PDB file of C-alpha atoms in Angstrom:
ATOM      1  CA  MET A  11     -53.501  -4.858  76.889  1.00 44.00           C
ATOM      2  CA  ALA A  12     -50.007  -6.091  76.577  1.00 47.00           C
ATOM      3  CA  GLU A  13     -51.190  -9.361  75.422  1.00 45.00           C
ATOM      4  CA  ALA A  14     -53.601  -7.845  72.796  1.00 40.00           C
ATOM      5  CA  GLU A  15     -50.744  -5.680  71.494  1.00 42.00           C
ATOM      6  CA  ARG A  16     -48.599  -8.804  71.119  1.00 45.00           C
ATOM      7  CA  ILE A  17     -51.242 -10.587  69.228  1.00 41.00           C
ATOM      8  CA  ILE A  18     -52.145  -7.694  66.886  1.00 41.00           C
ATOM      9  CA  GLY A  19     -48.497  -7.106  66.293  1.00 45.00           C
ATOM     10  CA  THR A  20     -48.232  -3.495  67.384  1.00 44.00           C
ATOM     11  CA  PRO A  21     -44.963  -2.831  69.112  1.00 45.00           C
ATOM     12  CA  ASP A  22     -44.949  -0.957  72.379  1.00 45.00           C
ATOM     13  CA  THR A  23     -41.434   0.146  72.414  1.00 44.00           C
ATOM     14  CA  PRO A  24     -39.120   2.047  69.971  1.00 43.00           C
ATOM     15  CA  ASP A  25     -36.685  -0.944  69.848  1.00 46.00           C
ATOM     16  CA  ALA A  26     -39.548  -3.294  68.876  1.00 43.00           C
ATOM     17  CA  ALA A  27     -40.647  -0.981  66.187  1.00 43.00           C
ATOM     18  CA  GLY A  28     -37.097  -0.704  64.783  1.00 44.00           C
ATOM     19  CA  ALA A  29     -36.916  -4.629  64.662  1.00 44.00           C
ATOM     20  CA  GLY A  30     -39.641  -4.732  62.113  1.00 42.00           C
ATOM     21  CA  ARG A  31     -38.318  -1.932  59.873  1.00 44.00           C
ATOM     22  CA  ARG A  32     -34.978  -0.985  58.407  1.00 46.00           C
ATOM     23  CA  ARG A  33     -33.800   2.387  57.520  1.00 43.00           C
ATOM     24  CA  PRO A  34     -32.879   3.210  53.795  1.00 42.00           C
ATOM     25  CA  GLY A  35     -29.280   2.128  53.231  1.00 42.00           C
ATOM     26  CA  GLU A  36     -29.207  -0.180  56.276  1.00 43.00           C
ATOM     27  CA  ASP A  37     -29.072  -3.295  54.126  1.00 45.00           C
ATOM     28  CA  ALA A  38     -25.992  -1.995  52.422  1.00 40.00           C
ATOM     29  CA  VAL A  39     -24.373  -1.458  55.804  1.00 38.00           C
ATOM     30  CA  ARG A  40     -25.289  -4.873  57.105  1.00 44.00           C
ATOM     31  CA  GLY A  41     -24.216  -6.577  53.937  1.00 43.00           C
ATOM     32  CA  GLY A  42     -27.740  -6.895  52.327  1.00 44.00           C
ATOM     33  CA  PRO A  43     -30.836  -8.780  53.384  1.00 44.00           C
ATOM     34  CA  SER A  44     -29.019 -11.945  53.017  1.00 43.00           C
ATOM     35  CA  GLY A  45     -25.744 -13.232  51.720  1.00 43.00           C
ATOM     36  CA  ALA A  46     -27.360 -14.878  48.823  1.00 41.00           C
ATOM     37  CA  ASP A  47     -29.335 -11.839  47.820  1.00 45.00           C
ATOM     38  CA  GLY A  48     -26.218  -9.599  48.290  1.00 43.00           C
ATOM     39  CA  THR A  49     -24.202 -11.821  46.069  1.00 43.00           C
ATOM     40  CA  ALA A  50     -26.934 -11.913  43.410  1.00 42.00           C
ATOM     41  CA  ALA A  51     -27.016  -8.112  43.387  1.00 42.00           C
ATOM     42  CA  GLY A  52     -23.272  -7.828  42.979  1.00 44.00           C
ATOM     43  CA  ALA A  53     -23.310 -10.323  40.231  1.00 42.00           C
ATOM     44  CA  ASP A  54     -25.955  -8.354  38.404  1.00 43.00           C
ATOM     45  CA  GLU A  55     -23.863  -5.187  38.670  1.00 42.00           C
ATOM     46  CA  THR A  56     -20.813  -6.995  37.578  1.00 43.00           C
ATOM     47  CA  ASN A  57     -22.630  -8.464  34.637  1.00 44.00           C
ATOM     48  CA  GLY A  58     -23.835  -4.987  33.655  1.00 41.00           C
ATOM     49  CA  THR A  59     -20.291  -3.633  33.736  1.00 42.00           C
ATOM     50  CA  ARG A  60     -18.697  -6.552  31.963  1.00 42.00           C
ATOM     51  CA  ALA A  61     -21.296  -6.934  29.207  1.00 45.00           C
ATOM     52  CA  GLY A  62     -19.581  -8.333  26.239  1.00 45.00           C
ATOM     53  CA  ALA A  63     -18.319 -11.648  27.798  1.00 44.00           C
ATOM     54  CA  ASP A  64     -20.472 -13.389  25.196  1.00 47.00           C
ATOM     55  CA  GLY A  65     -18.663 -11.521  22.368  1.00 47.00           C
ATOM     56  CA  ARG A  66     -21.184  -8.665  22.091  1.00 49.00           C
ATOM     57  CA  ALA A  67     -20.379  -5.063  22.857  1.00 48.00           C
ATOM     58  CA  PRO A  68     -22.185  -3.466  25.840  1.00 50.00           C
ATOM     59  CA  ALA A  69     -25.238  -1.474  24.957  1.00 45.00           C
ATOM     60  CA  ALA A  70     -23.488   1.719  25.842  1.00 48.00           C
ATOM     61  CA  GLU A  71     -20.796   0.886  23.447  1.00 50.00           C
ATOM     62  CA  ARG A  72     -23.023   0.322  20.491  1.00 52.00           C
ATOM     63  CA  PRO A  73     -23.606   4.001  19.687  1.00 59.00           C
ATOM     64  CA  ARG A  74     -19.923   4.554  19.815  1.00 67.00           C
ATOM     65  CA  GLY A  75     -19.486   1.806  17.294  1.00 71.00           C
ATOM     66  CA  ARG A  76     -22.140   3.334  14.908  1.00 81.00           C
ATOM     67  CA  ARG A  77     -20.265   6.597  15.105  1.00 86.00           C
ATOM     68  CA  ARG A  78     -17.051   4.864  14.004  1.00 91.00           C
ATOM     69  CA  ILE A  79     -18.868   3.306  11.127  1.00 92.00           C
ATOM     70  CA  ALA A  80     -20.202   6.783  10.232  1.00 93.00           C
ATOM     71  CA  VAL A  81     -16.613   8.073  10.272  1.00 95.00           C
ATOM     72  CA  LEU A  82     -15.492   5.170   8.055  1.00 96.00           C
ATOM     73  CA  PHE A  83     -18.130   5.863   5.316  1.00 95.00           C
ATOM     74  CA  THR A  84     -17.688   9.697   5.559  1.00 96.00           C
ATOM     75  CA  VAL A  85     -13.946   9.385   4.930  1.00 97.00           C
ATOM     76  CA  ALA A  86     -14.512   6.947   2.158  1.00 97.00           C
ATOM     77  CA  ALA A  87     -17.055   9.173   0.559  1.00 97.00           C
ATOM     78  CA  ILE A  88     -14.735  12.219   0.706  1.00 98.00           C
ATOM     79  CA  ALA A  89     -11.911  10.229  -0.763  1.00 97.00           C
ATOM     80  CA  TYR A  90     -14.078   8.895  -3.506  1.00 97.00           C
ATOM     81  CA  ALA A  91     -15.639  12.253  -4.423  1.00 98.00           C
ATOM     82  CA  LEU A  92     -12.223  13.994  -4.658  1.00 98.00           C
ATOM     83  CA  ASP A  93     -10.911  11.159  -6.761  1.00 97.00           C
ATOM     84  CA  LEU A  94     -13.809  11.139  -9.145  1.00 97.00           C
ATOM     85  CA  ALA A  95     -13.920  14.887  -9.497  1.00 97.00           C
ATOM     86  CA  SER A  96     -10.162  15.183 -10.081  1.00 97.00           C
ATOM     87  CA  LYS A  97     -10.349  12.478 -12.841  1.00 96.00           C
ATOM     88  CA  MET A  98     -13.242  14.127 -14.522  1.00 96.00           C
ATOM     89  CA  LEU A  99     -11.423  17.409 -14.540  1.00 96.00           C
ATOM     90  CA  VAL A 100      -8.232  15.817 -15.843  1.00 95.00           C
ATOM     91  CA  VAL A 101     -10.037  14.020 -18.635  1.00 95.00           C
ATOM     92  CA  ALA A 102     -11.839  17.258 -19.763  1.00 94.00           C
ATOM     93  CA  LYS A 103      -8.948  19.641 -19.388  1.00 93.00           C
ATOM     94  CA  LEU A 104      -5.641  17.739 -19.520  1.00 93.00           C
ATOM     95  CA  GLU A 105      -5.969  14.627 -21.577  1.00 91.00           C
ATOM     96  CA  HIS A 106      -4.316  14.810 -25.066  1.00 89.00           C
ATOM     97  CA  ARG A 107      -2.674  18.116 -23.984  1.00 91.00           C
ATOM     98  CA  PRO A 108       0.833  18.988 -22.840  1.00 91.00           C
ATOM     99  CA  SER A 109       1.654  18.200 -19.171  1.00 91.00           C
ATOM    100  CA  ILE A 110       1.457  21.042 -16.618  1.00 92.00           C
ATOM    101  CA  ARG A 111       4.531  21.732 -14.484  1.00 93.00           C
ATOM    102  CA  ILE A 112       3.739  22.344 -10.771  1.00 92.00           C
ATOM    103  CA  ILE A 113       7.234  22.297  -9.376  1.00 91.00           C
ATOM    104  CA  GLY A 114       9.547  22.426 -12.332  1.00 87.00           C
ATOM    105  CA  ASP A 115      10.588  18.986 -13.449  1.00 87.00           C
ATOM    106  CA  TRP A 116       9.924  17.568  -9.985  1.00 93.00           C
ATOM    107  CA  LEU A 117       6.124  17.441 -10.092  1.00 95.00           C
ATOM    108  CA  GLN A 118       3.917  17.612 -13.122  1.00 95.00           C
ATOM    109  CA  LEU A 119       0.265  16.896 -14.057  1.00 95.00           C
ATOM    110  CA  GLU A 120       0.209  14.458 -16.930  1.00 93.00           C
ATOM    111  CA  ALA A 121      -2.917  12.528 -17.983  1.00 94.00           C
ATOM    112  CA  ILE A 122      -2.373   8.873 -18.854  1.00 91.00           C
ATOM    113  CA  ARG A 123      -4.564   5.739 -18.911  1.00 91.00           C
ATOM    114  CA  ASN A 124      -3.248   2.914 -16.737  1.00 84.00           C
ATOM    115  CA  ALA A 125      -4.444  -0.599 -17.300  1.00 78.00           C
ATOM    116  CA  GLY A 126      -2.383  -1.985 -14.302  1.00 64.00           C
ATOM    117  CA  ALA A 127      -2.542  -1.597 -10.609  1.00 57.00           C
ATOM    118  CA  ALA A 128      -1.512   1.396  -8.465  1.00 54.00           C
ATOM    119  CA  PHE A 129       1.418   3.284  -9.902  1.00 53.00           C
ATOM    120  CA  GLY A 130       1.210   1.534 -13.258  1.00 52.00           C
ATOM    121  CA  PHE A 131       2.301  -1.966 -12.145  1.00 57.00           C
ATOM    122  CA  GLY A 132       0.963  -5.184 -13.747  1.00 53.00           C
ATOM    123  CA  GLU A 133      -0.796  -3.981 -16.815  1.00 55.00           C
ATOM    124  CA  ALA A 134      -1.470  -7.565 -17.982  1.00 48.00           C
ATOM    125  CA  PHE A 135      -3.679  -8.366 -14.950  1.00 54.00           C
ATOM    126  CA  THR A 136      -6.400  -5.678 -15.222  1.00 64.00           C
ATOM    127  CA  VAL A 137      -9.283  -8.143 -14.594  1.00 70.00           C
ATOM    128  CA  ILE A 138      -7.493  -9.641 -11.516  1.00 74.00           C
ATOM    129  CA  PHE A 139      -6.969  -6.246 -10.146  1.00 71.00           C
ATOM    130  CA  THR A 140     -10.620  -5.434 -10.559  1.00 76.00           C
ATOM    131  CA  VAL A 141     -11.655  -8.473  -8.694  1.00 81.00           C
ATOM    132  CA  ILE A 142      -9.162  -7.793  -5.904  1.00 81.00           C
ATOM    133  CA  ALA A 143     -10.563  -4.197  -5.497  1.00 83.00           C
ATOM    134  CA  ALA A 144     -14.079  -5.558  -5.282  1.00 86.00           C
ATOM    135  CA  ALA A 145     -13.021  -8.141  -2.651  1.00 89.00           C
ATOM    136  CA  VAL A 146     -11.240  -5.439  -0.609  1.00 88.00           C
ATOM    137  CA  ILE A 147     -14.522  -3.368  -0.608  1.00 89.00           C
ATOM    138  CA  VAL A 148     -16.493  -6.390   0.607  1.00 90.00           C
ATOM    139  CA  VAL A 149     -14.035  -7.237   3.309  1.00 90.00           C
ATOM    140  CA  ILE A 150     -13.997  -3.654   4.661  1.00 91.00           C
ATOM    141  CA  ALA A 151     -17.754  -3.545   4.660  1.00 86.00           C
ATOM    142  CA  ARG A 152     -17.864  -6.748   6.713  1.00 86.00           C
ATOM    143  CA  LEU A 153     -15.261  -5.580   9.089  1.00 85.00           C
ATOM    144  CA  ALA A 154     -17.083  -2.352   9.717  1.00 86.00           C
ATOM    145  CA  ARG A 155     -19.596  -4.196  11.973  1.00 84.00           C
ATOM    146  CA  LYS A 156     -16.852  -4.770  14.525  1.00 86.00           C
ATOM    147  CA  LEU A 157     -15.312  -1.341  14.281  1.00 91.00           C
ATOM    148  CA  TYR A 158     -14.811   0.591  17.581  1.00 92.00           C
ATOM    149  CA  SER A 159     -11.493   2.401  16.772  1.00 93.00           C
ATOM    150  CA  LEU A 160     -11.406   5.941  15.283  1.00 94.00           C
ATOM    151  CA  PRO A 161      -7.901   5.609  13.721  1.00 95.00           C
ATOM    152  CA  TRP A 162      -9.032   2.220  12.206  1.00 95.00           C
ATOM    153  CA  ALA A 163     -12.150   3.867  10.845  1.00 95.00           C
ATOM    154  CA  ILE A 164     -10.151   6.536   9.088  1.00 96.00           C
ATOM    155  CA  ALA A 165      -7.627   3.992   7.688  1.00 96.00           C
ATOM    156  CA  LEU A 166     -10.360   1.798   6.393  1.00 95.00           C
ATOM    157  CA  GLY A 167     -12.295   4.701   5.043  1.00 96.00           C
ATOM    158  CA  LEU A 168      -9.199   5.748   2.958  1.00 96.00           C
ATOM    159  CA  LEU A 169      -8.868   2.142   1.658  1.00 94.00           C
ATOM    160  CA  LEU A 170     -12.480   1.932   0.813  1.00 95.00           C
ATOM    161  CA  GLY A 171     -12.674   5.339  -0.985  1.00 96.00           C
ATOM    162  CA  GLY A 172      -9.547   4.607  -2.949  1.00 94.00           C
ATOM    163  CA  ALA A 173     -10.551   1.137  -3.937  1.00 93.00           C
ATOM    164  CA  LEU A 174     -13.983   2.557  -5.130  1.00 95.00           C
ATOM    165  CA  GLY A 175     -12.366   5.161  -7.064  1.00 94.00           C
ATOM    166  CA  ASN A 176     -10.219   2.912  -9.154  1.00 91.00           C
ATOM    167  CA  LEU A 177     -12.920   0.268  -9.348  1.00 92.00           C
ATOM    168  CA  THR A 178     -15.212   2.877 -10.875  1.00 94.00           C
ATOM    169  CA  ASP A 179     -12.666   3.358 -13.711  1.00 92.00           C
ATOM    170  CA  ARG A 180     -12.324  -0.391 -14.168  1.00 88.00           C
ATOM    171  CA  LEU A 181     -16.007  -0.801 -14.685  1.00 90.00           C
ATOM    172  CA  PHE A 182     -17.004   2.286 -16.632  1.00 91.00           C
ATOM    173  CA  ARG A 183     -13.964   3.402 -18.747  1.00 90.00           C
ATOM    174  CA  ALA A 184     -12.680   2.117 -21.947  1.00 85.00           C
ATOM    175  CA  PRO A 185     -11.885  -0.491 -23.259  1.00 81.00           C
ATOM    176  CA  GLY A 186     -14.706  -2.208 -21.321  1.00 79.00           C
ATOM    177  CA  VAL A 187     -16.181  -3.521 -18.138  1.00 81.00           C
ATOM    178  CA  PHE A 188     -13.581  -5.032 -15.776  1.00 77.00           C
ATOM    179  CA  GLU A 189     -10.881  -3.981 -18.248  1.00 78.00           C
ATOM    180  CA  GLY A 190     -11.140  -0.258 -17.960  1.00 84.00           C
ATOM    181  CA  ALA A 191      -7.992   1.891 -17.729  1.00 88.00           C
ATOM    182  CA  VAL A 192      -7.514   3.979 -14.646  1.00 91.00           C
ATOM    183  CA  VAL A 193      -6.903   7.698 -15.159  1.00 94.00           C
ATOM    184  CA  ASP A 194      -3.648   8.753 -13.449  1.00 93.00           C
ATOM    185  CA  PHE A 195      -2.222  12.276 -13.549  1.00 95.00           C
ATOM    186  CA  ILE A 196       0.152  13.047 -10.652  1.00 94.00           C
ATOM    187  CA  SER A 197       3.672  12.655 -12.061  1.00 93.00           C
ATOM    188  CA  PRO A 198       6.661  13.098  -9.700  1.00 94.00           C
ATOM    189  CA  LYS A 199      10.161  12.968 -11.218  1.00 91.00           C
ATOM    190  CA  HIS A 200      11.688   9.519 -11.215  1.00 89.00           C
ATOM    191  CA  PHE A 201       8.473   7.917 -10.032  1.00 88.00           C
ATOM    192  CA  ALA A 202       5.272   6.301 -11.447  1.00 85.00           C
ATOM    193  CA  VAL A 203       2.259   8.410 -12.345  1.00 89.00           C
ATOM    194  CA  PHE A 204      -0.605   7.914  -9.872  1.00 91.00           C
ATOM    195  CA  ASN A 205      -4.001   9.416  -8.813  1.00 94.00           C
ATOM    196  CA  LEU A 206      -5.736  10.393  -5.659  1.00 96.00           C
ATOM    197  CA  ALA A 207      -7.226   7.022  -5.154  1.00 94.00           C
ATOM    198  CA  ASP A 208      -3.726   5.482  -5.191  1.00 92.00           C
ATOM    199  CA  SER A 209      -2.655   8.058  -2.632  1.00 94.00           C
ATOM    200  CA  ALA A 210      -5.783   7.175  -0.353  1.00 95.00           C
ATOM    201  CA  ILE A 211      -4.902   3.527  -0.650  1.00 93.00           C
ATOM    202  CA  VAL A 212      -1.197   4.005   0.367  1.00 92.00           C
ATOM    203  CA  CYS A 213      -2.059   6.323   3.225  1.00 95.00           C
ATOM    204  CA  GLY A 214      -4.639   4.006   4.534  1.00 95.00           C
ATOM    205  CA  GLY A 215      -2.236   1.021   4.298  1.00 93.00           C
ATOM    206  CA  ILE A 216       0.480   2.883   6.112  1.00 95.00           C
ATOM    207  CA  LEU A 217      -1.834   3.905   8.812  1.00 96.00           C
ATOM    208  CA  ILE A 218      -2.927   0.309   9.293  1.00 94.00           C
ATOM    209  CA  VAL A 219       0.599  -0.858   9.507  1.00 94.00           C
ATOM    210  CA  LEU A 220       1.383   1.784  12.183  1.00 96.00           C
ATOM    211  CA  LEU A 221      -1.819   0.807  14.191  1.00 95.00           C
ATOM    212  CA  SER A 222      -0.829  -2.828  13.961  1.00 91.00           C
ATOM    213  CA  PHE A 223       2.666  -2.173  15.312  1.00 92.00           C
ATOM    214  CA  ARG A 224       1.020  -0.251  18.266  1.00 92.00           C
ATOM    215  CA  GLY A 225      -1.181  -3.249  18.920  1.00 91.00           C
ATOM    216  CA  LEU A 226      -4.415  -1.440  18.284  1.00 92.00           C
ATOM    217  CA  ASP A 227      -7.228  -3.682  16.893  1.00 90.00           C
ATOM    218  CA  PRO A 228     -10.211  -2.500  14.877  1.00 89.00           C
ATOM    219  CA  ASP A 229     -12.537  -3.281  17.826  1.00 85.00           C
ATOM    220  CA  GLY A 230     -10.595  -0.823  19.984  1.00 85.00           C
ATOM    221  CA  THR A 231      -8.671  -3.263  22.042  1.00 89.00           C
ATOM    222  CA  VAL A 232      -4.908  -2.973  22.613  1.00 87.00           C
ATOM    223  CA  HIS A 233      -2.733  -6.040  22.858  1.00 78.00           C
ATOM    224  CA  LYS A 234       0.939  -6.404  23.532  1.00 72.00           C
ATOM    225  CA  ASP A 235       2.992  -9.282  22.015  1.00 62.00           C
TER     226      ASP A 235
END
């Protein structure tokens, strides 16, 4: 009988039964079925954690990146809409009329047409400024694919919205395409007249400088020089 049990493979003692089976979790205690298999499993887990060694973001990070892109375009759309609405209102209600005092002589609303860059600089280079604004928009759109930082999304959104606002004037206002004069109306004392698009561009630029000083990159990484 013992010989038959040996041939069939049926153990006749608890110890023999345990030799053919392992309890759940026993492999982890003993270091895995084999050193090679254990190493491979650990490597797989490490690769899952460190996804992105080939330059691509881990799958778990991609939705986060898409949310940052959504923030960028939402901020840009708000900045653009406010700038466009304010200019339409100024042209309809304020152009060719006396300026409106907001804070005495320190802050007034005064409609002017500006053929130059932000704050009235460089009126002889309207076409160049138009091309630069278009280039900025293209660069921001390309950079958005690698965007994983919320502050950078806000900063680039402000730049994008401001650039679109002034580019719209360049393309659709008199005297013609690529030469259109931008509508400015915010007039502080002893300072150039500007608009909301200019303000968005300046605020976005300042935020980018601050983020760069802090070592925060658009992809969300932080470096220290």
